Short mmCIF file of C-alpha atoms in Angstrom, two decimals:
data_model
loop_
_atom_site.label_atom_id
_atom_site.label_comp_id
_atom_site.label_asym_id
_atom_site.label_seq_id
_atom_site.Cartn_x
_atom_site.Cartn_y
_atom_site.Cartn_z
CA MET A 23 -30.77 42.19 -93.20
CA ASN A 24 -29.53 45.77 -93.61
CA PHE A 25 -29.09 48.33 -90.84
CA GLU A 26 -32.38 50.21 -91.34
CA ASN A 27 -34.44 47.02 -91.40
CA ARG A 28 -32.85 45.88 -88.14
CA ILE A 29 -33.76 49.21 -86.54
CA GLN A 30 -37.33 48.67 -87.72
CA LYS A 31 -37.45 45.07 -86.54
CA TYR A 32 -36.06 45.73 -83.06
CA ASN A 33 -37.48 49.23 -82.58
CA SER A 34 -39.59 48.31 -79.57
CA SER A 35 -36.55 47.13 -77.57
CA LEU A 36 -34.39 50.21 -78.20
CA THR A 37 -33.61 52.42 -75.20
CA ASP A 38 -33.13 56.21 -75.29
CA ILE A 39 -29.36 55.64 -75.57
CA ASP A 40 -29.91 53.19 -78.44
CA LYS A 41 -32.07 55.77 -80.22
CA LYS A 42 -29.37 58.40 -79.70
CA ILE A 43 -26.84 56.06 -81.33
CA THR A 44 -29.27 55.27 -84.16
CA LYS A 45 -29.93 58.92 -84.90
CA TYR A 46 -26.24 59.72 -85.10
CA LEU A 47 -25.45 56.75 -87.32
CA LEU A 48 -28.26 57.48 -89.78
CA VAL A 49 -27.24 61.14 -90.10
CA ASN A 50 -23.50 60.44 -90.36
CA LYS A 51 -23.31 57.24 -92.43
CA ALA A 52 -20.50 58.35 -94.69
CA SER A 53 -18.27 59.60 -91.88
CA ILE A 54 -18.13 56.41 -89.77
CA ARG A 55 -16.14 54.38 -92.30
CA ASP A 56 -12.79 55.03 -90.61
CA LYS A 57 -14.00 55.56 -87.03
CA THR A 58 -13.09 53.14 -84.27
CA ILE A 59 -15.65 52.27 -81.62
CA ILE A 60 -13.82 54.62 -79.20
CA GLU A 61 -13.94 57.52 -81.66
CA LEU A 62 -17.60 56.85 -82.39
CA SER A 63 -18.50 56.69 -78.69
CA GLU A 64 -16.79 60.06 -78.13
CA ALA A 65 -18.65 61.60 -81.07
CA ILE A 66 -22.03 60.35 -79.81
CA GLN A 67 -21.12 60.91 -76.14
CA VAL A 68 -21.98 57.39 -75.03
CA SER A 69 -19.77 54.59 -73.72
CA PRO A 70 -18.16 52.00 -76.05
CA ALA A 71 -20.06 49.35 -74.09
CA SER A 72 -23.34 51.06 -75.03
CA ILE A 73 -22.43 50.79 -78.72
CA THR A 74 -21.48 47.13 -78.29
CA ARG A 75 -24.81 46.38 -76.57
CA PHE A 76 -26.64 48.28 -79.32
CA CYS A 77 -24.95 46.16 -82.01
CA LYS A 78 -25.94 42.94 -80.22
CA LYS A 79 -29.49 44.19 -79.70
CA ILE A 80 -30.04 44.66 -83.44
CA ASP A 81 -28.48 41.27 -84.13
CA PHE A 82 -24.99 42.16 -85.33
CA ASN A 83 -22.19 40.00 -83.95
CA THR A 84 -19.62 42.80 -83.91
CA PHE A 85 -19.24 46.56 -84.25
CA GLN A 86 -17.40 46.06 -87.54
CA GLN A 87 -20.27 44.02 -88.96
CA MET A 88 -22.71 46.77 -88.04
CA LYS A 89 -20.44 49.44 -89.56
CA PHE A 90 -20.01 47.60 -92.86
CA SER A 91 -23.79 47.12 -93.12
CA LEU A 92 -24.37 50.81 -92.55
CA ILE A 93 -21.70 51.83 -95.07
CA GLY A 94 -23.26 49.51 -97.65
CA THR A 95 -26.66 51.11 -97.13
CA SER A 96 -25.11 54.55 -97.55
CA THR A 97 -23.76 53.43 -100.94
CA GLU A 98 -27.17 52.11 -102.00
CA ASN A 99 -28.90 55.39 -101.12
CA LYS A 100 -26.67 57.43 -103.40
CA LYS A 101 -28.07 60.60 -104.89
CA SER A 102 -27.61 61.86 -108.41
CA ASP A 103 -27.86 65.20 -110.12
CA HIS A 104 -30.44 63.59 -112.41
CA THR A 105 -33.93 63.21 -110.91
CA PHE A 106 -34.76 60.05 -112.89
CA GLU A 107 -31.65 58.27 -111.67
CA THR A 108 -32.16 59.44 -108.09
CA VAL A 109 -35.73 58.16 -107.85
CA TYR A 110 -34.77 54.94 -109.66
CA ASN A 111 -32.05 54.34 -107.05
CA TYR A 112 -34.55 54.96 -104.25
CA TYR A 113 -36.96 52.43 -105.75
CA GLN A 114 -34.21 49.84 -105.98
CA THR A 115 -33.18 50.46 -102.39
CA ILE A 116 -36.72 50.16 -101.01
CA ILE A 117 -37.54 46.99 -102.97
CA LYS A 118 -34.26 45.35 -101.97
CA SER A 119 -34.84 46.38 -98.36
CA THR A 120 -38.45 45.12 -98.29
CA GLN A 121 -37.40 41.80 -99.83
CA GLN A 122 -35.23 41.13 -96.77
CA PHE A 123 -38.34 40.88 -94.60
CA PHE A 124 -40.08 38.23 -96.73
CA SER A 125 -39.65 34.49 -96.82
CA GLU A 126 -41.00 31.92 -99.24
CA GLU A 127 -42.63 30.06 -96.35
CA GLN A 128 -44.53 33.08 -95.02
CA THR A 129 -45.75 34.33 -98.39
CA ASN A 130 -46.99 30.82 -99.18
CA ARG A 131 -48.91 30.78 -95.88
CA ILE A 132 -50.48 34.15 -96.69
CA VAL A 133 -51.54 32.99 -100.15
CA LYS A 134 -53.12 29.89 -98.66
CA LEU A 135 -55.04 31.96 -96.12
CA ILE A 136 -56.34 34.42 -98.73
CA SER A 137 -57.48 31.67 -101.10
CA SER A 138 -59.07 29.43 -98.45
CA LYS A 139 -61.17 31.85 -96.37
CA ASN A 140 -64.87 32.51 -96.93
CA LYS A 141 -64.36 36.27 -97.05
CA VAL A 142 -61.38 38.64 -97.00
CA LEU A 143 -61.63 42.20 -95.65
CA PHE A 144 -58.79 44.59 -96.53
CA CYS A 145 -58.57 47.70 -94.37
CA GLY A 146 -56.41 50.79 -93.96
CA ILE A 147 -56.62 54.55 -93.47
CA GLY A 148 -55.00 57.21 -95.68
CA ASN A 149 -52.19 55.93 -97.92
CA SER A 150 -52.55 52.47 -96.40
CA GLY A 151 -56.18 52.54 -97.53
CA LEU A 152 -55.03 52.96 -101.13
CA ILE A 153 -53.08 49.70 -100.86
CA ALA A 154 -56.13 48.01 -99.31
CA HIS A 155 -58.31 49.14 -102.24
CA GLU A 156 -55.78 47.98 -104.83
CA PHE A 157 -55.37 44.58 -103.18
CA ASN A 158 -59.12 44.10 -103.07
CA SER A 159 -59.46 45.14 -106.71
CA ARG A 160 -57.10 42.35 -107.74
CA ILE A 161 -58.47 39.70 -105.41
CA TYR A 162 -62.15 39.90 -106.23
CA ARG A 163 -61.32 39.64 -109.93
CA MET A 164 -60.01 36.17 -109.09
CA GLY A 165 -63.42 35.17 -107.73
CA ILE A 166 -62.43 35.46 -104.06
CA SER A 167 -65.11 37.09 -101.92
CA SER A 168 -63.44 40.27 -100.69
CA GLU A 169 -64.01 43.90 -99.76
CA SER A 170 -61.88 46.92 -98.87
CA VAL A 171 -62.75 49.53 -96.25
CA THR A 172 -61.03 52.84 -95.49
CA ASP A 173 -63.67 54.69 -93.46
CA ALA A 174 -63.34 54.41 -89.66
CA HIS A 175 -67.03 53.72 -88.98
CA ASP A 176 -67.31 51.27 -91.87
CA LEU A 177 -64.25 49.46 -90.50
CA LEU A 178 -66.02 48.84 -87.19
CA MET A 179 -69.24 47.69 -88.84
CA LYS A 180 -67.64 45.43 -91.43
CA SER A 181 -65.24 43.82 -88.96
CA SER A 182 -68.12 43.09 -86.59
CA LEU A 183 -69.71 40.95 -89.32
CA LEU A 184 -66.65 38.75 -89.81
CA GLN A 185 -66.85 35.15 -88.67
CA GLU A 186 -64.50 32.32 -87.76
CA ASN A 187 -63.61 31.34 -91.31
CA ASP A 188 -63.06 34.91 -92.50
CA LEU A 189 -59.85 36.94 -92.84
CA ILE A 190 -59.02 40.59 -92.19
CA VAL A 191 -55.85 42.10 -93.67
CA CYS A 192 -54.85 45.30 -91.84
CA PHE A 193 -52.48 47.84 -93.40
CA SER A 194 -50.84 50.34 -91.02
CA ASN A 195 -47.26 51.52 -91.45
CA SER A 196 -47.01 52.76 -87.86
CA GLY A 197 -49.11 50.02 -86.28
CA LYS A 198 -50.80 52.78 -84.25
CA THR A 199 -53.84 53.60 -86.41
CA LYS A 200 -56.70 53.38 -83.90
CA PRO A 201 -59.59 52.51 -86.28
CA VAL A 202 -57.48 49.68 -87.74
CA ILE A 203 -56.54 48.43 -84.25
CA ASP A 204 -60.21 48.51 -83.20
CA ALA A 205 -61.26 46.62 -86.34
CA ALA A 206 -58.58 43.97 -85.74
CA GLN A 207 -59.72 43.56 -82.13
CA ILE A 208 -63.36 43.13 -83.15
CA ALA A 209 -62.39 40.60 -85.84
CA LYS A 210 -60.22 38.74 -83.33
CA ASN A 211 -63.14 38.59 -80.88
CA ASN A 212 -65.19 37.01 -83.68
CA LYS A 213 -62.43 34.41 -84.18
CA ALA A 214 -61.54 35.68 -87.64
CA THR A 215 -57.91 35.38 -88.78
CA VAL A 216 -55.92 38.63 -88.60
CA ILE A 217 -52.99 39.54 -90.89
CA VAL A 218 -51.12 42.79 -90.23
CA VAL A 219 -48.90 44.54 -92.80
CA THR A 220 -46.74 47.13 -91.04
CA ASN A 221 -43.28 48.65 -90.53
CA PHE A 222 -42.85 47.69 -86.88
CA GLU A 223 -43.18 44.64 -84.65
CA GLN A 224 -44.34 44.73 -81.02
CA THR A 225 -47.19 47.23 -81.39
CA VAL A 226 -50.76 46.96 -80.11
CA LEU A 227 -51.82 46.01 -83.64
CA THR A 228 -49.24 43.28 -84.18
CA LYS A 229 -50.16 41.67 -80.86
CA LEU A 230 -53.61 40.99 -82.32
CA ALA A 231 -52.20 39.36 -85.47
CA ASP A 232 -52.01 35.71 -86.46
CA GLU A 233 -49.47 36.74 -89.12
CA VAL A 234 -47.31 39.88 -89.20
CA ILE A 235 -45.81 40.93 -92.53
CA LEU A 236 -43.06 43.52 -92.13
CA ILE A 237 -42.38 45.92 -94.99
CA SER A 238 -39.62 48.50 -95.27
CA SER A 239 -40.18 52.15 -94.37
CA TYR A 240 -39.49 54.82 -96.97
CA ARG A 241 -38.46 57.15 -94.11
CA TYR A 242 -34.98 55.62 -94.13
CA ILE A 243 -34.39 57.24 -97.51
CA ASP A 244 -32.50 60.37 -96.49
CA ASP A 245 -34.35 62.77 -98.78
CA PRO A 246 -37.41 64.78 -97.62
CA LYS A 247 -38.61 65.14 -101.22
CA PHE A 248 -39.13 61.39 -101.57
CA ILE A 249 -42.47 60.51 -99.94
CA ASN A 250 -43.59 57.22 -101.49
CA SER A 251 -45.02 55.26 -98.56
CA GLN A 252 -46.89 52.85 -100.85
CA LEU A 253 -44.06 51.20 -102.80
CA PRO A 254 -43.22 48.50 -100.19
CA GLY A 255 -46.91 47.56 -99.93
CA LEU A 256 -47.27 47.41 -103.71
CA PHE A 257 -44.22 45.18 -103.95
CA LEU A 258 -45.84 42.80 -101.44
CA LEU A 259 -49.12 43.00 -103.36
CA ASP A 260 -47.42 42.09 -106.65
CA LEU A 261 -45.62 39.19 -105.03
CA LEU A 262 -48.79 37.73 -103.50
CA THR A 263 -50.82 38.35 -106.67
CA TYR A 264 -48.23 36.46 -108.74
CA LYS A 265 -48.30 33.54 -106.32
CA LEU A 266 -52.11 33.46 -106.20
CA LEU A 267 -52.30 33.31 -109.99
CA ASN A 268 -50.20 30.15 -109.98
CA ASN A 269 -53.56 28.60 -109.09
CA GLU A 270 -55.16 27.69 -112.43
CA GLU A 271 -58.70 28.20 -111.17
CA LEU A 272 -57.96 31.71 -109.89
CA MET A 273 -56.21 32.53 -113.17
CA HIS A 274 -59.20 31.20 -115.12
CA VAL A 275 -61.68 33.31 -113.14
CA ARG A 276 -59.52 36.42 -113.52
CA GLN A 277 -59.40 35.92 -117.28
CA LYS A 278 -63.18 35.46 -117.29
CA THR A 279 -63.72 38.81 -115.55
CA LEU A 280 -61.29 40.53 -117.92
CA ASP A 281 -63.08 39.04 -120.94
CA ALA A 282 -66.40 40.40 -119.64
CA ILE A 283 -64.89 43.88 -119.24
CA ASN A 284 -63.36 43.78 -122.71
CA LYS A 285 -66.57 42.57 -124.30
CA TYR A 286 -68.97 45.03 -122.76
CA SER A 287 -66.85 48.15 -122.24
#
């Protein structure tokens, strides 16, 4: 797992000193290649022991291992004078980074949950709501009873109607979106299964989840002009859609809905 993903994964356990180290490393990736731990500690104005503890905390065995990971990420995030190449490189970086969070076992569990529940409710606010709508659009074409909600009041009402054999899939990059948290809590109280898709573990939202799916954050791309917060979610959506359509019945129903559209449109 690369440096940025480790920062995401262990964000909740980072102290103020850890965050100071993180900020310096992310801003000065290219310059740390030849720095020793002593030189780096002097530049950041923290002790070498603090850097060692930081490395252990984000699951690197040594300072050198952390440094090589960070240098590799810096190479991946290379910029170009050509806009097409720059954005293409960013896409590659985000997809590769997001892939590090997934496992075959977890995605198979998610597919089983989606295909076995009586009803699936996808929810999110803002950009996360766009992913919720797109996921729902694909799922109900497979004959799975589903709905997407992006309005705060509708979220509360729809989640209150969920039952024990239903599923709610919550999209929130920050894990702090209050309407989504409230909807997850209501669904949990009704004994529905809760899946959370987010950038960070150990938030109020993830504590309500039966399954947490981590996706990479675009914010680790060091370019303020690149603002695609949806790409990691779409990558997850494509992966789960592909797996769902391995089911012949779901594929058959999807083809049936497409035939109806083609015939009457």
